[in-house]
Tab-separated table of N, CA and C in Angstrom:
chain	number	residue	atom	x	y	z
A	28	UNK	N	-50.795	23.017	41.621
A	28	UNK	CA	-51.197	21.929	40.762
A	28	UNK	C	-50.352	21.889	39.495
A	29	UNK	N	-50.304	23.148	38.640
A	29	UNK	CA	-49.465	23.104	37.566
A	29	UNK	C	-47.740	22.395	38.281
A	30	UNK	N	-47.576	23.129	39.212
A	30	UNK	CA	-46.000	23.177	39.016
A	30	UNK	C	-45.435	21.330	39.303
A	31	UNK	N	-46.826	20.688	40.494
A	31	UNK	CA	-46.679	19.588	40.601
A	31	UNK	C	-46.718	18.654	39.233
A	32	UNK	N	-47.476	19.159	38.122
A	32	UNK	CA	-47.562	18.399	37.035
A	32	UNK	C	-46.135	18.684	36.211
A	33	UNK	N	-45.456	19.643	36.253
A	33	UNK	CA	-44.318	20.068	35.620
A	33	UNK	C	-43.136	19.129	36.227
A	34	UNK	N	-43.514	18.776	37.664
A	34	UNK	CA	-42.449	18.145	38.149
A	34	UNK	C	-42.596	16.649	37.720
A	35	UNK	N	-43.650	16.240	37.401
A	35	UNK	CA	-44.209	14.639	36.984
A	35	UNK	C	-43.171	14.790	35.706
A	36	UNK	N	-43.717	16.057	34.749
A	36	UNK	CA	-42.908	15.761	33.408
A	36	UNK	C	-41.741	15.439	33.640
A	37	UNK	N	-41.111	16.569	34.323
A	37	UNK	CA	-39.502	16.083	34.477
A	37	UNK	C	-39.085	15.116	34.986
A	38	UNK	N	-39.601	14.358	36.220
A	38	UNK	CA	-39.263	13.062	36.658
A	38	UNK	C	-39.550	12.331	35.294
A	39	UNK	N	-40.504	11.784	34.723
A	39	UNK	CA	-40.795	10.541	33.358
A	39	UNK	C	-39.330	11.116	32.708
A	40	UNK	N	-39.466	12.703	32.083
A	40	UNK	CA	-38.795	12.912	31.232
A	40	UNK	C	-37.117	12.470	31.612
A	41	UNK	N	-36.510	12.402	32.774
A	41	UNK	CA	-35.341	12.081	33.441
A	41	UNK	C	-35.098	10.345	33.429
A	42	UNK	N	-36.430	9.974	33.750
A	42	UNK	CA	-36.446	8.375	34.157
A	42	UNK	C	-36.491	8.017	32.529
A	43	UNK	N	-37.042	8.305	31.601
A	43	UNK	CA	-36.693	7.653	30.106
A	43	UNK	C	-35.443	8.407	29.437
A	44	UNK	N	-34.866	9.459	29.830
A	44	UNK	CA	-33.964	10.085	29.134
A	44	UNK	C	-32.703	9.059	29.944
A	45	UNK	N	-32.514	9.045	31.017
A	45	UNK	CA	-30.800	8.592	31.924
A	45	UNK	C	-31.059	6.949	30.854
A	46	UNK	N	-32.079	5.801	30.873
A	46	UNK	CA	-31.707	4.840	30.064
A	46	UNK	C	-31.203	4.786	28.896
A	47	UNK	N	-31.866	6.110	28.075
A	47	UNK	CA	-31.265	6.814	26.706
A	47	UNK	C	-30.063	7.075	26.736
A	48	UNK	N	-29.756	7.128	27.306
A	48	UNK	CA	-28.151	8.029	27.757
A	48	UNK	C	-27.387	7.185	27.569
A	49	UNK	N	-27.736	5.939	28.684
A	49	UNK	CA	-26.997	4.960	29.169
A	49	UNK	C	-26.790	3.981	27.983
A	50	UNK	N	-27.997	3.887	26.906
A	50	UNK	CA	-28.117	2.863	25.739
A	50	UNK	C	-26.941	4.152	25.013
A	51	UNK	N	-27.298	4.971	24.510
A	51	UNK	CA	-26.291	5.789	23.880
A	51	UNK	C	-24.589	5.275	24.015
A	52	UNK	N	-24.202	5.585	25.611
A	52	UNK	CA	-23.102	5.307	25.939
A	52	UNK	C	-22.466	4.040	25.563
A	53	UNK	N	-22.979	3.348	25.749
A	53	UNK	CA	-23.267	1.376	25.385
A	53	UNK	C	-22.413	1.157	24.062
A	54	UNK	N	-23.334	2.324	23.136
A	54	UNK	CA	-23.952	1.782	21.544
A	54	UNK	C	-22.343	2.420	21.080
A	55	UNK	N	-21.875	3.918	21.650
A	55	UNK	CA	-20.835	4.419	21.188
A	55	UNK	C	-19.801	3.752	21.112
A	56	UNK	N	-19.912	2.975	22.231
A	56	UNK	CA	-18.733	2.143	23.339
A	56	UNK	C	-17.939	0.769	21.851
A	57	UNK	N	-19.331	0.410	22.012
A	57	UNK	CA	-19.362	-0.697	21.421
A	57	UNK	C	-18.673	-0.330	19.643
A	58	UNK	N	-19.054	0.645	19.394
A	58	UNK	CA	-18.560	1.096	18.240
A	58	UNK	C	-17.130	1.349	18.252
A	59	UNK	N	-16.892	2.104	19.066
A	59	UNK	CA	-15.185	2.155	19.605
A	59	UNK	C	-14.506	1.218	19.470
A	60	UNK	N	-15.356	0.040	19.749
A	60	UNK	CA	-14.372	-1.517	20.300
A	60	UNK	C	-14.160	-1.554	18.809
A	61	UNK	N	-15.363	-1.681	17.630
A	61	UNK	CA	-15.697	-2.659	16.978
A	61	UNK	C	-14.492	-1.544	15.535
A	62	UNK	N	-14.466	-0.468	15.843
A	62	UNK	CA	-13.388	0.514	14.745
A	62	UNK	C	-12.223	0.117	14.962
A	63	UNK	N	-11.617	-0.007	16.480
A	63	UNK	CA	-10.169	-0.005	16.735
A	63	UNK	C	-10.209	-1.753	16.707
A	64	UNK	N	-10.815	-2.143	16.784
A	64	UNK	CA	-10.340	-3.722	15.533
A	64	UNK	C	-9.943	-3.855	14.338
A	65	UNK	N	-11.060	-3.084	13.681
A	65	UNK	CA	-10.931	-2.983	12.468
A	65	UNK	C	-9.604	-2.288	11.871
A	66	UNK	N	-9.306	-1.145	12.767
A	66	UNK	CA	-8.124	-0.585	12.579
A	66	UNK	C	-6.648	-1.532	12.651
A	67	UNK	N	-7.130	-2.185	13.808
A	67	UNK	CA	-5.729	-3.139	14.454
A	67	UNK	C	-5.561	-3.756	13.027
A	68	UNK	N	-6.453	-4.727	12.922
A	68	UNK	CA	-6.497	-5.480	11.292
A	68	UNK	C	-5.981	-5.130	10.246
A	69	UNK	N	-6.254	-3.656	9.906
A	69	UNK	CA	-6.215	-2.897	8.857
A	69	UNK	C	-3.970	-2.623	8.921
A	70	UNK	N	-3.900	-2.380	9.785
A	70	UNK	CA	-2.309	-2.140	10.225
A	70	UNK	C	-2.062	-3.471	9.950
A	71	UNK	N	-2.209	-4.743	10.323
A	71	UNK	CA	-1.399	-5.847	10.348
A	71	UNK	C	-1.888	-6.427	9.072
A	72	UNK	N	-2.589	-5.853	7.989
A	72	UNK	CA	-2.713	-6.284	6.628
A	72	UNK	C	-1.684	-5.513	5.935
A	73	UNK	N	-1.589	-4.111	6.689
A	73	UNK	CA	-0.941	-2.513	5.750
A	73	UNK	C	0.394	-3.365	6.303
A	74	UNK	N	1.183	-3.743	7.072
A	74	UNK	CA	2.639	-4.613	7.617
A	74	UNK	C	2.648	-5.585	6.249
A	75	UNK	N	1.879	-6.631	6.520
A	75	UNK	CA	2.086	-8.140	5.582
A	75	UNK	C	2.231	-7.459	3.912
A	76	UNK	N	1.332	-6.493	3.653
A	76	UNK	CA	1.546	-5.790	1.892
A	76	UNK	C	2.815	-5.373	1.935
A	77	UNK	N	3.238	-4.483	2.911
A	77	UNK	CA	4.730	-3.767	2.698
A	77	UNK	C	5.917	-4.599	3.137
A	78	UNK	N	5.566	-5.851	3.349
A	78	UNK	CA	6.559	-6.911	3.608
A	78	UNK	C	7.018	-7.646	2.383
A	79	UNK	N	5.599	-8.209	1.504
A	79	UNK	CA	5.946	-8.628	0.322
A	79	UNK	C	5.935	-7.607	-0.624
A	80	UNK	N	5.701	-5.943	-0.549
A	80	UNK	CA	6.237	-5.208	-1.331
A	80	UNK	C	7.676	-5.263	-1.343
A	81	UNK	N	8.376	-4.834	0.000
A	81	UNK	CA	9.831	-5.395	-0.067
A	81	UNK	C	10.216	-6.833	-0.620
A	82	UNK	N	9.961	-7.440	-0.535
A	82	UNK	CA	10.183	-9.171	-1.238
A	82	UNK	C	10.165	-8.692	-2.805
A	83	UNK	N	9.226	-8.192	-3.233
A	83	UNK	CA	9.418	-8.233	-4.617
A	83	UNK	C	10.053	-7.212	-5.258
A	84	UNK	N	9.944	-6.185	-4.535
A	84	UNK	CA	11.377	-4.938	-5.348
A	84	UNK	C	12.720	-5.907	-5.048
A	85	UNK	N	13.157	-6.685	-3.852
A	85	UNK	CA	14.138	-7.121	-3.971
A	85	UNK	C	14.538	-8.295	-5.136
A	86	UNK	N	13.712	-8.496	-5.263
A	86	UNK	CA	13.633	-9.815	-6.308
A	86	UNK	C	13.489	-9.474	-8.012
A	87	UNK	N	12.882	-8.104	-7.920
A	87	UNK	CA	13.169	-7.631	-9.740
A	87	UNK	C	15.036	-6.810	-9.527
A	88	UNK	N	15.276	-5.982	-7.758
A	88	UNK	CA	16.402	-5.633	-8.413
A	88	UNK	C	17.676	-6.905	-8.553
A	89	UNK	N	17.034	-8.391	-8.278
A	89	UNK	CA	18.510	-9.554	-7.911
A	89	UNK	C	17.816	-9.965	-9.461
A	90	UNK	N	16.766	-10.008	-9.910
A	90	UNK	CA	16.594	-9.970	-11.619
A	90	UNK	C	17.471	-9.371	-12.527
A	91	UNK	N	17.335	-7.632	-12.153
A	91	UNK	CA	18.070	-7.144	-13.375
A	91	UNK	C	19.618	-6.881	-13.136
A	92	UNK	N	19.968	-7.570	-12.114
A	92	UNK	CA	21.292	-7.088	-11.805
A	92	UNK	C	22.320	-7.893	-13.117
A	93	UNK	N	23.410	-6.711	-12.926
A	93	UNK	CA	23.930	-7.387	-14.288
A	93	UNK	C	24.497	-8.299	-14.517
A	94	UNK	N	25.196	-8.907	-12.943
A	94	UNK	CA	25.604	-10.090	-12.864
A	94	UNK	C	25.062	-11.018	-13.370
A	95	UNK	N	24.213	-10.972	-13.167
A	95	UNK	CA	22.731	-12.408	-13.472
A	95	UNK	C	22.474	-12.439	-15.070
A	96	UNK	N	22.713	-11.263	-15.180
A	96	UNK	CA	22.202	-11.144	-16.790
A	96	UNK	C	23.557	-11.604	-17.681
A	97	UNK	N	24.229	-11.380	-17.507
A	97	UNK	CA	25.895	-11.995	-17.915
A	97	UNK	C	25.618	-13.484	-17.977
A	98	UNK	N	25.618	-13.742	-16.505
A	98	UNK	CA	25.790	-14.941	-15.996
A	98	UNK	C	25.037	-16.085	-17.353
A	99	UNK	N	23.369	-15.182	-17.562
A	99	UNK	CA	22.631	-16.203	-18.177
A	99	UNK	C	23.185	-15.945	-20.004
A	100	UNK	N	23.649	-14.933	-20.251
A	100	UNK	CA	24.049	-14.629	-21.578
A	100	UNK	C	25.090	-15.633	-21.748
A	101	UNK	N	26.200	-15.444	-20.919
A	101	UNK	CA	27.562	-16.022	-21.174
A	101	UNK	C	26.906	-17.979	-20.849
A	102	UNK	N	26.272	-18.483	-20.291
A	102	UNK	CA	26.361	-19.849	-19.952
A	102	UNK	C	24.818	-20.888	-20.583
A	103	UNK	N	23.751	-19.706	-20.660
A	103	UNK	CA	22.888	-20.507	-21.249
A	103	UNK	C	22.590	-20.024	-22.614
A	104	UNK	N	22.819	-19.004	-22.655
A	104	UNK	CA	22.857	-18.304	-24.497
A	104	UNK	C	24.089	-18.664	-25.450
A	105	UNK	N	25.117	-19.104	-24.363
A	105	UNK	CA	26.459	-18.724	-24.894
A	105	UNK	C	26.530	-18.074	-25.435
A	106	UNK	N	26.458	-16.668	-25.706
A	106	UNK	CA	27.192	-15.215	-25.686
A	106	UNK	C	28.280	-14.967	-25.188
A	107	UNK	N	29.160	-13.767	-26.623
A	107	UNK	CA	30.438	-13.902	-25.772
A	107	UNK	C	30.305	-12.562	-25.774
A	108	UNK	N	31.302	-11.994	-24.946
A	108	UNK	CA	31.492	-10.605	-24.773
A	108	UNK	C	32.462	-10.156	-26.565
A	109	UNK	N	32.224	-9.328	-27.414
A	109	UNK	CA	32.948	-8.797	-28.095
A	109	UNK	C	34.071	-8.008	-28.155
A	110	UNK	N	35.053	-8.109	-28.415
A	110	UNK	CA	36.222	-7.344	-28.427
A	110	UNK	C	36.139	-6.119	-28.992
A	111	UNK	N	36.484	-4.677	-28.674
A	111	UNK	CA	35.759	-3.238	-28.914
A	111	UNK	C	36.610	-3.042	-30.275
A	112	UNK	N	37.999	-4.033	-30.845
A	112	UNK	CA	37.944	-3.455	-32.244
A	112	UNK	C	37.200	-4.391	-33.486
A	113	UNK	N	36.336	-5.554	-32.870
A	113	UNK	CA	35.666	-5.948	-33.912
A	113	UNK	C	34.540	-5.190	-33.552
A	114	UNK	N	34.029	-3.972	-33.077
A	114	UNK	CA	32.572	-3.394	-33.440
A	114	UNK	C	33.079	-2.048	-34.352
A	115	UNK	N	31.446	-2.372	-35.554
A	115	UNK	CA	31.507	-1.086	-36.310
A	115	UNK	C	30.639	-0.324	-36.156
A	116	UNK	N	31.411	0.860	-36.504
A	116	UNK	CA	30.506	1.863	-36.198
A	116	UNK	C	29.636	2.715	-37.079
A	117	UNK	N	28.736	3.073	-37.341
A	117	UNK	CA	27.885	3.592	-38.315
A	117	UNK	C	27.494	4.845	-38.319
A	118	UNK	N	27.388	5.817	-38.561
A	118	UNK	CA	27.256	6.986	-38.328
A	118	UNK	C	26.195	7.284	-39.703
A	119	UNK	N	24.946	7.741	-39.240
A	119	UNK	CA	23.512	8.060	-39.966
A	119	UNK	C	23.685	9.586	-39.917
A	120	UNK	N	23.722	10.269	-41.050
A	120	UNK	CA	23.430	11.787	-41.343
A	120	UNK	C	21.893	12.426	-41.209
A	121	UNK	N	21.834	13.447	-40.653
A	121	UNK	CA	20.723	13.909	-40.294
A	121	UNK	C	19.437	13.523	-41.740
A	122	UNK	N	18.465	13.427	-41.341
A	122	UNK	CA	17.404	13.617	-43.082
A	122	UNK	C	17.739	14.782	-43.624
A	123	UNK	N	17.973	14.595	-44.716
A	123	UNK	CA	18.137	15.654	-45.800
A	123	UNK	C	19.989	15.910	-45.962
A	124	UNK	N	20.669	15.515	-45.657
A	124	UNK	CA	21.967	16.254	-45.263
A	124	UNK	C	22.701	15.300	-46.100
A	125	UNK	N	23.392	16.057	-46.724
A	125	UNK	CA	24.383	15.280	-47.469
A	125	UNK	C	26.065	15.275	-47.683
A	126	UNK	N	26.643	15.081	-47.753
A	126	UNK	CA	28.474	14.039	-47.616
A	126	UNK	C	28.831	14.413	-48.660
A	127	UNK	N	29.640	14.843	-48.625
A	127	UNK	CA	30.600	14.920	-50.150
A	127	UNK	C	31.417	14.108	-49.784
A	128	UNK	N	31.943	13.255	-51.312
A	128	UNK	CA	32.975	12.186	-50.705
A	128	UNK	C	33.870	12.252	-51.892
């Protein structure tokens, strides 16, 4: 009598546990799908940032290049380049230090 009732448990306990299982498997499954989307996404956002990261380092270094900077000195500033014997030169003595002259 006992062992027949032991076997009842385990049959219920088998017949509600394998649907458990099976919902388990389902629920994981489904989670799997729903991460490696998120992931896929996550890559083809992390691509498009490091695309216009490149776009814009290229675009501050065609900024500071010196060509450009000439270009706009010499034609819209009109700036001229100076000739190296019209610059003077100045020479500042340390604080406190003094020149005999």
């Amino acid at each position: 009598m006992k062992t027949d009732m032991i076997k009842r448990i385990v049959i219920v306990l088998l017949v509600l546990l394998l649907p458990a299982l099976l919902f388990a498997a389902v629920w994981q499954s489904y989670r799997y799908d729903s991460l490696e989307a998120s992931v896929t996404e996550l890559e083809g956002r992390q691509k498009e940032l490091f695309e216009e990261n490149k776009k814009i380092v290229m675009g501050i270094e065609f900024l500071k290049s010196p060509f450009r900077i000439n270009k706009i000195a010499e034609e819209k500033l009109k700036l001229e380049k100076i000739k190296p014997e019209k610059v003077i030169r100045i020479e500042l003595l340390p604080q406190g230090g003094r020149q005999d002259g």
